Amino acid sequence: MDRTIAINVNHLCKTYDSHKAVDDLSFSVYAGEIFGLLGPNGAGKSTTLRTLITLLHPTSGTATIMGHDTVRDADTVRTLIGYVPQERAIDRFLTGREHLQLLGALYHLTTDEATKRINELLKLVDLEDHADRPAKTYSGGMKRKLDIACGLLPNPKILFLDEPTLGLDVQSRLRIWEYVRMLKARGMTVVMTTNYLDEADQLCDRLAIIDGGKIKTLGSPVELKIALGGDIVSLTLKELDRIPSLETELKGRPAIKSVRTTTKGLDIRVESPEKALPAILEAANRLGCSIEFIQYNRPRLDDVFIAHTGRAITESIPETESA
Amino acid sequence: MEHYWQEISALTMRWVRRLSREKFSMLFTLVQPMLFWLIFFGNLFQRAADTQVMQAPNYISFLAAGVVIMTVLNNGLAGGVDLLFDKENGFLERLMSTPIHRTSVILSRFIFVMAITSMQVLVILGVSYLFGVHPATGILGVATTLLIGMMFGVGLTAISMAMAFSVKSHGDFFSVLGFLSLPMIFLSSALVPLTAMPGWMSFLAQFNPMTWAIDAVRPLILSGWAEALPHVGMVILVMLVFDALCLYGGAKAFRRAMG
């Protein structure tokens, strides 16, 4: 499949004093996809993001946005991107509308253009009724919506979201996810960092798991889970003596990766349950094995994360752990 | 160029809007403290201060120049505070991720701080006038006073912004600020002339750019052009060097923080 590349990161390194925040990162983001940088705090996600939005200069390596270098063509890059920072980057004394008007001027829009776009955006994020109140009266979710409206004001080709739902309640979170999906539907490329596994799983077309400044693995959530060894179908058989014959029958079949005998039945690793389950049931039926119990476990992104970083995402990074 | 202007005026408007929403803080933290110096300190020492030593008809007329420059000092040193908060809450990053000229944010801050400072200096001079301090050099002298104040203020604001970009936390910022401001005042000719100071203090005070600024503003208020002009000429030179150093340092700190 030949897809347009929106972002290209090439051997990117960023060193602070002697600490390597980002260590030889290379990846591409395709136009129109939602790309996630997933990792624990301090993994290098934000450093990577800040480099892409021209706020940091790489120590070595390069990053290009739609073919423009983030250092040499920084100004061109800035016209192509929208940014939603991690912190609630809100001026509490300004109203929602004033935030957008300020940004309108910074993106050099004419007053008419800005007014039109601001009204559209306020409608989009459902802040019309609160647009003329100072932001200090906003709830966390409303601030986040304003943040996103600010990021969308330049009508960017690529939107960067830094931890978009950090600290939000469940409803606001789902709302933000909705927006992100809608933006993708409109053809926008979205790059987001997150340390929520479910967020990455639900939202991202592809994601890179970053830890210690390096990419541990990269792919779509489904690919990553499959790469882990696939889903597991556990069978419990009524007649235990039939287990060996069923094992022989299933081994080597397409869609079945491995079969392992357990005390009461079989653990079958499958590539995709959609193909494997009918085959398993058909084989059991043909051999006259009656199945007492069948259980199917889909590996979660948590399992992928643990497999590649050696720990759960909620655990702190080793340096702080030993401290 | 047109873009540059659009950016700077929008960013400056933001500072104005913020201030206009904080009416109390505008009134109490910006205008008042300096008036306290003038009204209370000035009148308190009216009889204690020796007019012979002060070379002024009374203490309050001596103090007026000092309070004018102290206003500039305080505003200048605090000029970076809002950028510090912008840095800490991510607003600065948001601004810097837009295609603006890298200097727009800083320039808007300079314009705003200078405008506010000018207004406050005028308030100080107005209140002094009510206490019978009538500038000897008239309106032109007031304009010259503002010019000197602005030149000093630019350097101070640059120092403040450099600090805002360099410090790890705003606690550090305010510690340094509190530490800097009083010695700057005491080791200057704001409260007493250098000739009336202990030797070591007057020695240190002559390296304080604030002393130069006050020594130029004071004759503008007390004596007249003949005495003021040489001091004014000198302070302009001193301030050019001071500003150049501060702006250089500020630019370095800014580049380090932003790239």
Coordinates of C-alpha atoms in Angstrom, one line a residue:
Chain A
M1 CA 0.0 0.0 0.0
D2 CA 1.4 3.3 -1.0
R3 CA 0.5 5.9 1.5
T4 CA 1.6 9.6 1.8
I5 CA 4.0 10.1 4.6
A6 CA 3.1 13.1 6.8
I7 CA 5.9 12.9 9.3
N8 CA 9.3 11.4 9.0
V9 CA 11.6 11.0 12.0
N10 CA 15.1 9.9 11.2
H11 CA 17.6 8.8 13.9
L12 CA 16.3 11.5 16.3
C13 CA 18.3 12.1 19.5
K14 CA 17.8 14.6 22.2
T15 CA 20.3 14.7 25.0
Y16 CA 20.1 16.8 28.2
D17 CA 23.5 17.1 29.8
S18 CA 24.3 13.4 29.9
H19 CA 20.8 12.1 30.0
K20 CA 19.4 10.8 26.7
A21 CA 15.8 11.8 26.7
V22 CA 15.3 10.5 23.1
D23 CA 17.7 7.9 21.8
D24 CA 17.9 7.2 18.0
L25 CA 14.2 7.3 17.2
S26 CA 13.1 6.6 13.7
F27 CA 9.5 6.3 12.5
S28 CA 7.0 7.6 10.0
V29 CA 3.4 8.8 10.4
Y30 CA 1.1 8.4 7.4
A31 CA -1.3 11.1 6.3
G32 CA -4.8 10.7 7.7
E33 CA -4.0 8.3 10.5
I34 CA -4.1 8.7 14.3
F35 CA -0.6 7.9 15.5
G36 CA 0.1 7.3 19.2
L37 CA 3.2 7.6 21.2
L38 CA 2.6 5.4 24.2
G39 CA 4.8 5.2 27.2
P40 CA 5.2 5.9 30.9
N41 CA 6.1 9.3 32.2
G42 CA 9.6 10.2 31.3
A43 CA 9.8 7.8 28.4
G44 CA 10.6 10.5 25.9
K45 CA 7.1 11.0 24.4
S46 CA 6.8 14.7 25.1
T47 CA 10.4 15.4 24.0
T48 CA 9.7 13.7 20.7
L49 CA 6.4 15.7 20.3
R50 CA 8.1 19.0 21.2
T51 CA 10.8 18.3 18.6
L52 CA 8.1 17.7 16.0
I53 CA 6.3 21.0 16.7
T54 CA 9.6 22.9 16.4
L55 CA 10.0 23.8 20.1
L56 CA 13.1 21.7 20.6
H57 CA 16.1 21.3 18.4
P58 CA 17.3 17.7 18.1
T59 CA 20.8 17.0 19.4
S60 CA 21.2 14.8 16.2
G61 CA 19.0 13.3 13.6
T62 CA 16.1 15.0 11.8
A63 CA 12.3 15.3 11.7
T64 CA 10.3 16.5 8.8
I65 CA 6.7 17.5 8.6
M66 CA 5.1 17.1 5.2
G67 CA 8.7 17.2 3.9
H68 CA 9.7 20.3 5.8
D69 CA 12.6 20.1 8.3
T70 CA 11.5 21.1 11.8
V71 CA 14.6 23.2 12.3
R72 CA 15.4 24.7 9.0
D73 CA 11.8 25.2 7.8
A74 CA 10.4 25.8 11.3
D75 CA 8.1 28.6 10.1
T76 CA 6.6 26.5 7.3
V77 CA 6.1 23.7 9.8
R78 CA 4.4 25.9 12.2
T79 CA 1.8 26.9 9.6
L80 CA 1.0 23.2 9.0
I81 CA 0.5 22.1 12.5
G82 CA -1.9 22.6 15.4
Y83 CA -0.8 21.9 19.0
V84 CA -2.7 21.0 22.1
P85 CA -0.3 21.1 25.0
Q86 CA -0.4 18.7 28.0
E87 CA -1.0 21.4 30.6
R88 CA -4.2 23.3 30.5
A89 CA -2.5 26.1 28.6
I90 CA -5.2 28.6 29.3
D91 CA -5.0 32.2 30.4
R92 CA -7.5 32.3 33.2
F93 CA -8.3 36.0 32.6
L94 CA -9.2 35.7 29.0
T95 CA -12.5 34.5 27.7
G96 CA -12.6 31.5 25.4
R97 CA -13.3 33.7 22.4
E98 CA -10.3 36.0 23.3
H99 CA -8.0 33.0 23.3
L100 CA -9.1 32.1 19.8
Q101 CA -8.9 35.7 18.7
L102 CA -5.3 36.0 20.0
L103 CA -4.3 32.9 18.1
G104 CA -6.1 34.1 15.0
A105 CA -3.8 37.1 15.0
L106 CA -0.8 34.9 15.6
Y107 CA -1.7 32.8 12.6
H108 CA -2.2 36.1 10.6
L109 CA -5.8 35.6 9.8
T110 CA -7.9 38.6 8.8
T111 CA -10.6 39.6 11.3
D112 CA -13.4 38.3 9.1
E113 CA -11.6 35.0 8.5
A114 CA -10.9 34.7 12.2
T115 CA -14.4 35.5 13.3
K116 CA -15.9 32.9 10.9
R117 CA -13.5 30.2 12.0
I118 CA -13.9 31.0 15.7
N119 CA -17.6 30.7 15.5
E120 CA -17.3 27.3 13.7
L121 CA -14.9 26.0 16.3
L122 CA -16.9 27.2 19.3
K123 CA -19.8 25.3 17.8
L124 CA -17.7 22.3 17.1
V125 CA -16.5 21.9 20.7
D126 CA -19.8 23.0 22.1
L127 CA -18.5 26.1 23.9
E128 CA -20.8 28.7 22.2
D129 CA -22.7 29.5 25.4
H130 CA -19.5 30.0 27.4
A131 CA -17.4 31.8 24.8
D132 CA -17.5 35.2 26.5
R133 CA -16.8 34.1 30.1
P134 CA -13.3 34.2 31.5
A135 CA -11.6 30.8 31.3
K136 CA -11.2 30.7 35.1
T137 CA -14.9 29.8 35.3
Y138 CA -14.5 26.8 33.0
S139 CA -14.5 23.2 34.2
G140 CA -11.6 20.9 33.4
G141 CA -13.4 19.4 30.5
M142 CA -14.4 22.8 29.1
K143 CA -10.8 24.0 29.3
R144 CA -9.7 20.9 27.4
K145 CA -12.3 21.7 24.7
L146 CA -11.0 25.2 24.4
D147 CA -7.5 23.8 24.2
I148 CA -8.6 21.6 21.3
A149 CA -10.3 24.5 19.6
C150 CA -7.1 26.5 19.9
G151 CA -5.2 23.6 18.3
L152 CA -7.7 23.5 15.5
L153 CA -7.8 27.2 14.8
P154 CA -5.0 27.3 12.2
N155 CA -6.9 24.5 10.3
P156 CA -3.9 22.3 10.6
K157 CA -2.8 19.4 8.4
I158 CA -1.5 17.7 11.4
L159 CA -2.8 18.1 15.0
F160 CA -0.5 17.2 17.9
L161 CA -2.2 16.3 21.2
D162 CA -0.1 15.9 24.3
E163 CA -1.9 13.6 26.8
P164 CA -5.3 14.8 25.6
T165 CA -7.4 13.3 28.3
L166 CA -5.0 13.4 31.3
G167 CA -7.0 14.0 34.4
L168 CA -10.4 14.2 32.8
D169 CA -13.5 12.5 33.9
V170 CA -14.9 9.6 31.9
Q171 CA -17.5 11.6 30.0
S172 CA -15.1 14.4 29.0
R173 CA -12.7 11.7 27.9
L174 CA -15.2 10.0 25.7
R175 CA -16.1 13.4 24.2
I176 CA -12.5 14.1 23.4
W177 CA -12.1 10.7 21.7
E178 CA -15.2 11.5 19.7
Y179 CA -13.6 14.8 18.4
V180 CA -10.4 13.0 17.6
R181 CA -12.2 10.4 15.5
M182 CA -14.2 13.1 13.8
L183 CA -11.0 15.0 12.9
K184 CA -9.6 11.8 11.4
A185 CA -12.8 11.4 9.4
R186 CA -12.2 14.9 8.0
G187 CA -8.8 13.8 6.8
M188 CA -6.6 15.3 9.5
T189 CA -3.5 13.5 10.7
V190 CA -3.4 13.3 14.4
V191 CA -0.4 12.6 16.6
M192 CA -0.9 12.0 20.2
T193 CA 1.0 11.0 23.3
T194 CA -0.7 9.1 26.0
N195 CA 0.0 6.9 28.9
Y196 CA -3.4 5.4 28.9
L197 CA -3.4 2.0 27.3
D198 CA -7.1 1.9 26.6
E199 CA -6.9 5.3 24.9
A200 CA -4.2 4.1 22.6
D201 CA -6.1 0.9 21.9
Q202 CA -9.4 2.6 21.2
L203 CA -8.1 5.6 19.2
C204 CA -4.8 5.0 17.5
D205 CA -4.5 3.4 14.0
R206 CA -0.9 2.8 14.8
L207 CA 1.2 3.4 17.8
A208 CA 4.8 3.3 19.0
I209 CA 5.6 2.1 22.5
I210 CA 8.4 4.2 23.8
D211 CA 10.4 3.5 26.9
G212 CA 13.8 4.9 28.0
G213 CA 13.9 7.1 24.9
K214 CA 13.7 4.2 22.5
I215 CA 10.9 2.7 20.4
K216 CA 10.2 -0.8 21.8
T217 CA 7.7 -1.7 19.2
L218 CA 5.5 -0.1 16.5
G219 CA 2.3 -1.2 14.8
S220 CA -1.4 -1.1 14.9
P221 CA -2.9 -2.2 18.2
V222 CA -4.2 -5.4 16.6
E223 CA -0.8 -6.1 15.0
L224 CA 0.9 -5.6 18.3
K225 CA -1.4 -8.0 20.0
I226 CA -1.1 -10.6 17.3
A227 CA 2.7 -10.3 17.3
L228 CA 2.6 -11.2 21.0
G229 CA 1.5 -14.7 19.9
G230 CA -2.1 -14.2 19.2
D231 CA -5.3 -14.9 21.2
I232 CA -5.7 -17.9 23.4
V233 CA -8.6 -20.3 23.1
S234 CA -8.8 -22.6 26.1
L235 CA -10.8 -25.8 25.7
T236 CA -12.0 -28.1 28.5
L237 CA -13.0 -31.5 27.2
K238 CA -15.5 -33.9 28.7
E239 CA -13.5 -37.0 27.8
L240 CA -9.9 -36.4 28.7
D241 CA -8.6 -39.4 26.6
R242 CA -9.6 -37.6 23.4
I243 CA -7.2 -34.7 24.1
P244 CA -4.1 -36.2 22.2
S245 CA -6.1 -36.9 19.0
L246 CA -7.6 -33.5 19.0
E247 CA -4.2 -32.0 19.5
T248 CA -2.8 -33.8 16.5
E249 CA -5.8 -32.8 14.4
L250 CA -5.4 -29.1 15.2
K251 CA -1.6 -28.8 15.0
G252 CA -0.4 -27.2 11.8
R253 CA -3.8 -26.0 10.7
P254 CA -3.9 -22.5 9.2
A255 CA -4.9 -19.8 11.7
I256 CA -3.6 -21.9 14.6
K257 CA -0.2 -21.1 15.9
S258 CA 0.4 -23.5 18.6
V259 CA -1.4 -26.1 20.7
R260 CA -0.5 -27.0 24.2
T261 CA -2.0 -29.7 26.4
T262 CA -3.3 -28.8 29.8
T263 CA -4.7 -31.0 32.5
K264 CA -8.3 -30.8 31.3
G265 CA -7.9 -29.8 27.7
L266 CA -6.0 -27.6 25.3
D267 CA -4.6 -24.1 25.1
I268 CA -4.6 -23.0 21.5
R269 CA -2.9 -19.9 20.4
V270 CA -4.7 -18.5 17.4
E271 CA -3.9 -15.8 14.9
S272 CA -7.4 -14.6 14.6
P273 CA -10.3 -16.0 16.5
E274 CA -12.7 -15.4 13.6
K275 CA -10.9 -18.0 11.5
A276 CA -9.7 -20.3 14.2
L277 CA -12.8 -20.8 16.2
P278 CA -14.9 -22.5 13.4
A279 CA -11.9 -24.7 12.6
I280 CA -11.5 -25.8 16.2
L281 CA -15.2 -26.5 16.7
E282 CA -15.4 -28.3 13.4
A283 CA -12.4 -30.6 14.3
A284 CA -13.8 -31.3 17.8
N285 CA -17.1 -32.2 16.3
R286 CA -15.6 -34.5 13.7
L287 CA -13.6 -36.4 16.3
G288 CA -16.6 -36.6 18.5
C289 CA -15.0 -34.6 21.3
S290 CA -17.6 -33.0 23.5
I291 CA -16.5 -29.6 24.8
E292 CA -17.5 -28.8 28.3
F293 CA -16.1 -25.3 28.5
I294 CA -14.6 -22.9 26.0
Q295 CA -12.8 -19.7 27.0
Y296 CA -11.3 -17.1 24.7
N297 CA -8.7 -14.6 25.9
R298 CA -7.8 -11.6 23.7
P299 CA -4.4 -10.2 24.7
R300 CA -4.8 -6.7 25.9
L301 CA -2.4 -3.8 25.1
D302 CA -1.3 -4.1 28.7
D303 CA 0.2 -7.5 27.8
V304 CA 1.9 -5.9 24.8
F305 CA 3.3 -3.2 26.9
I306 CA 4.6 -5.6 29.6
A307 CA 6.1 -7.9 27.0
H308 CA 8.1 -5.0 25.4
T309 CA 9.1 -3.0 28.4
G310 CA 9.2 -5.6 31.1
R311 CA 6.8 -3.8 33.4
A312 CA 3.3 -2.5 33.5
I313 CA 2.7 1.1 32.4
T314 CA 1.5 2.1 35.8
E315 CA 4.8 1.2 37.4
S316 CA 7.2 4.1 37.7
I317 CA 10.4 4.1 35.7
P318 CA 13.3 2.4 37.3
E319 CA 15.3 5.6 38.2
T320 CA 12.5 7.0 40.3
E321 CA 11.8 3.6 41.7
S322 CA 15.3 3.3 43.2
A323 CA 15.2 6.8 44.4
Chain B
M1 CA 6.3 43.5 8.7
E2 CA 2.5 43.7 8.7
H3 CA 2.4 40.2 10.3
Y4 CA 4.9 41.3 12.9
W5 CA 2.8 44.2 13.9
Q6 CA -0.4 42.1 14.0
E7 CA 1.3 39.6 16.3
I8 CA 2.8 42.2 18.6
S9 CA -0.4 44.2 18.9
A10 CA -2.5 41.1 19.6
L11 CA 0.0 39.9 22.3
T12 CA 0.2 43.4 23.9
M13 CA -3.6 43.5 23.9
R14 CA -3.5 40.3 25.9
W15 CA -1.4 41.9 28.7
V16 CA -3.7 44.9 28.7
R17 CA -6.8 42.6 28.9
R18 CA -5.3 40.6 31.8
L19 CA -4.6 43.7 33.7
S20 CA -8.0 45.2 33.2
R21 CA -9.5 42.0 34.6
E22 CA -7.4 42.2 37.7
K23 CA -8.6 45.6 38.8
F24 CA -7.7 45.1 42.5
S25 CA -4.2 43.8 41.8
M26 CA -3.8 46.7 39.4
L27 CA -4.7 49.2 42.0
F28 CA -3.0 47.7 45.0
T29 CA 0.2 46.0 43.9
L30 CA 1.2 48.3 41.2
V31 CA 0.3 51.9 42.1
Q32 CA 0.3 51.9 45.8
P33 CA 3.6 50.7 47.2
M34 CA 5.6 53.4 45.5
L35 CA 3.2 56.0 46.7
F36 CA 3.7 54.8 50.3
W37 CA 7.4 55.4 49.9
L38 CA 6.7 58.9 48.6
I39 CA 4.0 59.9 51.0
F40 CA 5.1 58.1 54.2
F41 CA 8.8 57.9 53.9
G42 CA 9.0 61.3 52.3
N43 CA 7.0 63.0 55.0
L44 CA 8.4 60.9 57.8
F45 CA 11.9 62.1 57.1
Q46 CA 10.9 65.6 56.4
R47 CA 12.5 66.9 59.6
A48 CA 15.0 64.2 60.2
A49 CA 16.7 64.7 56.9
D50 CA 19.2 67.5 56.6
T51 CA 18.3 69.7 53.7
Q52 CA 22.0 70.9 53.6
V53 CA 23.1 67.3 53.0
M54 CA 20.2 66.6 50.6
Q55 CA 20.8 69.8 48.6
A56 CA 17.0 70.1 48.3
P57 CA 14.4 72.4 49.7
N58 CA 12.8 69.4 51.6
Y59 CA 13.1 65.6 51.8
I60 CA 10.1 64.8 49.7
S61 CA 11.4 66.8 46.7
F62 CA 14.7 65.0 47.1
L63 CA 13.0 61.6 47.3
A64 CA 10.7 62.1 44.3
A65 CA 13.5 61.2 41.8
G66 CA 14.3 58.1 43.9
V67 CA 10.7 56.9 44.0
V68 CA 10.4 57.5 40.2
I69 CA 13.4 55.2 39.5
M70 CA 12.3 52.7 42.2
T71 CA 9.0 52.4 40.4
V72 CA 11.0 51.6 37.2
L73 CA 13.1 49.1 39.2
N74 CA 10.2 47.2 40.6
N75 CA 8.2 47.1 37.4
G76 CA 11.2 46.1 35.4
L77 CA 12.3 43.3 37.8
A78 CA 8.8 42.0 37.9
G79 CA 8.3 42.4 34.1
G80 CA 9.1 38.8 33.4
V81 CA 6.7 37.3 36.0
D82 CA 3.8 36.8 33.5
L83 CA 6.1 35.1 31.1
L84 CA 7.2 32.8 33.9
F85 CA 3.6 31.8 34.5
D86 CA 3.1 31.4 30.7
K87 CA 6.2 29.1 30.6
E88 CA 4.9 27.1 33.6
N89 CA 1.4 26.5 32.3
G90 CA 2.3 25.8 28.7
F91 CA 0.8 29.0 27.3
L92 CA 4.2 30.1 26.1
E93 CA 4.7 26.8 24.2
R94 CA 1.3 27.3 22.6
L95 CA 2.4 30.8 21.4
M96 CA 5.7 29.6 20.2
S97 CA 4.3 26.7 18.2
T98 CA 2.5 29.3 16.0
P99 CA 4.3 30.9 13.1
I100 CA 5.1 34.1 14.9
H101 CA 8.4 35.9 14.8
R102 CA 10.4 34.6 17.8
T103 CA 10.7 38.0 19.3
S104 CA 7.1 39.0 19.2
V105 CA 6.1 37.7 22.7
I106 CA 9.1 39.4 24.3
L107 CA 8.6 42.7 22.5
S108 CA 4.9 42.8 23.5
R109 CA 6.0 42.4 27.1
F110 CA 8.5 45.3 26.8
I111 CA 5.9 47.5 25.3
F112 CA 3.4 46.7 28.0
V113 CA 5.8 47.0 30.9
M114 CA 7.1 50.3 29.6
A115 CA 3.6 51.7 29.1
I116 CA 2.5 50.8 32.6
T117 CA 5.7 52.1 34.1
S118 CA 5.3 55.4 32.3
M119 CA 1.8 55.8 33.6
Q120 CA 3.0 55.1 37.1
V121 CA 5.9 57.5 36.9
L122 CA 3.4 60.1 35.8
V123 CA 1.2 59.3 38.8
I124 CA 4.3 59.6 41.1
L125 CA 5.2 62.9 39.6
G126 CA 1.5 64.0 39.9
V127 CA 1.3 63.1 43.6
S128 CA 4.7 64.8 44.2
Y129 CA 3.3 67.9 42.6
L130 CA 0.5 67.9 45.1
F131 CA 3.2 67.9 47.8
G132 CA 4.7 70.9 46.3
V133 CA 7.4 69.3 44.2
H134 CA 7.3 71.2 40.9
P135 CA 9.8 69.9 38.3
A136 CA 12.3 72.6 37.5
T137 CA 12.6 71.6 33.9
G138 CA 8.8 71.5 33.1
I139 CA 7.1 69.2 30.7
L140 CA 10.3 68.6 28.7
G141 CA 12.0 67.5 31.9
V142 CA 9.2 65.1 32.6
A143 CA 9.6 63.6 29.1
T144 CA 13.3 63.3 29.7
T145 CA 12.6 61.6 33.0
L146 CA 10.4 59.1 31.2
L147 CA 13.1 58.5 28.6
I148 CA 15.6 57.7 31.3
G149 CA 13.1 55.5 33.1
M150 CA 12.4 53.6 29.9
M151 CA 16.0 53.1 29.1
F152 CA 16.6 51.7 32.6
G153 CA 13.4 49.7 32.5
V154 CA 14.3 47.9 29.2
G155 CA 17.4 46.5 30.8
L156 CA 15.7 45.5 34.0
T157 CA 12.8 43.8 32.1
A158 CA 15.4 42.0 30.0
I159 CA 17.0 40.7 33.2
S160 CA 13.7 39.7 34.6
M161 CA 12.7 37.8 31.4
A162 CA 16.1 36.1 31.3
M163 CA 15.5 34.9 34.8
A164 CA 12.0 33.8 34.0
F165 CA 13.3 31.7 31.1
S166 CA 16.2 30.3 33.2
V167 CA 14.8 29.4 36.6
K168 CA 13.5 26.0 37.5
S169 CA 10.5 27.1 39.5
H170 CA 8.8 30.4 40.2
G171 CA 9.8 30.1 43.9
D172 CA 13.4 30.6 42.7
F173 CA 12.3 33.6 40.7
F174 CA 10.6 35.4 43.5
S175 CA 13.5 34.6 45.9
V176 CA 16.0 36.2 43.6
L177 CA 13.6 39.1 43.0
G178 CA 13.2 39.8 46.6
F179 CA 16.9 39.5 47.2
L180 CA 17.8 41.9 44.4
S181 CA 15.4 44.7 44.9
L182 CA 16.2 46.1 48.3
P183 CA 20.0 46.2 48.0
M184 CA 19.5 47.9 44.7
I185 CA 17.5 50.6 46.4
F186 CA 19.7 51.0 49.5
L187 CA 22.9 50.9 47.4
S188 CA 21.8 53.8 45.3
S189 CA 21.2 57.5 45.7
A190 CA 17.4 57.0 46.0
L191 CA 17.1 57.7 49.7
V192 CA 20.3 59.7 50.5
P193 CA 22.9 61.2 48.3
L194 CA 26.2 59.3 47.9
T195 CA 28.1 62.0 49.8
A196 CA 26.0 61.2 52.9
M197 CA 26.7 57.5 52.8
P198 CA 29.3 55.4 54.6
G199 CA 32.3 55.1 52.3
W200 CA 31.8 51.4 51.4
M201 CA 28.2 52.0 50.5
S202 CA 28.8 55.0 48.4
F203 CA 31.6 53.0 46.7
L204 CA 29.2 50.2 45.8
A205 CA 26.4 52.6 44.9
Q206 CA 28.4 54.3 42.2
F207 CA 28.4 51.0 40.2
N208 CA 24.7 50.8 40.5
P209 CA 23.0 52.0 37.2
M210 CA 20.1 53.1 39.4
T211 CA 22.3 55.8 41.0
W212 CA 23.1 57.2 37.5
A213 CA 19.5 57.3 36.6
I214 CA 18.5 59.0 39.8
D215 CA 21.3 61.5 39.7
A216 CA 20.1 62.6 36.3
V217 CA 16.4 62.7 37.2
R218 CA 17.0 64.6 40.4
P219 CA 18.4 67.8 38.9
L220 CA 15.6 67.7 36.3
I221 CA 13.2 68.0 39.2
L222 CA 15.2 70.2 41.6
S223 CA 17.6 72.4 39.7
G224 CA 17.1 73.0 36.0
W225 CA 18.7 72.1 32.6
A226 CA 22.1 73.6 33.2
E227 CA 22.8 71.2 36.0
A228 CA 20.8 68.3 34.6
L229 CA 22.2 68.1 31.1
P230 CA 25.6 66.6 31.8
H231 CA 24.0 64.0 34.0
V232 CA 21.4 63.2 31.4
G233 CA 24.1 62.8 28.7
M234 CA 26.0 60.5 31.0
V235 CA 23.1 58.4 32.0
I236 CA 22.1 57.9 28.4
L237 CA 25.6 56.4 27.7
V238 CA 25.5 54.3 30.9
M239 CA 22.0 53.0 30.0
L240 CA 23.0 52.2 26.4
V241 CA 25.8 49.9 27.8
F242 CA 23.5 48.5 30.5
D243 CA 20.7 47.7 28.1
A244 CA 23.1 46.2 25.6
L245 CA 24.4 43.8 28.3
C246 CA 21.0 43.0 29.6
L247 CA 19.5 42.4 26.2
Y248 CA 22.4 40.2 25.2
G249 CA 22.0 38.1 28.4
G250 CA 18.3 38.0 27.9
A251 CA 18.5 36.9 24.3
K252 CA 20.9 34.1 25.3
A253 CA 18.6 32.9 28.0
F254 CA 15.7 33.0 25.6
R255 CA 17.5 31.0 22.9
R256 CA 18.5 28.4 25.4
A257 CA 15.0 28.0 26.8
M258 CA 13.3 28.0 23.3
G259 CA 15.7 25.9 21.2

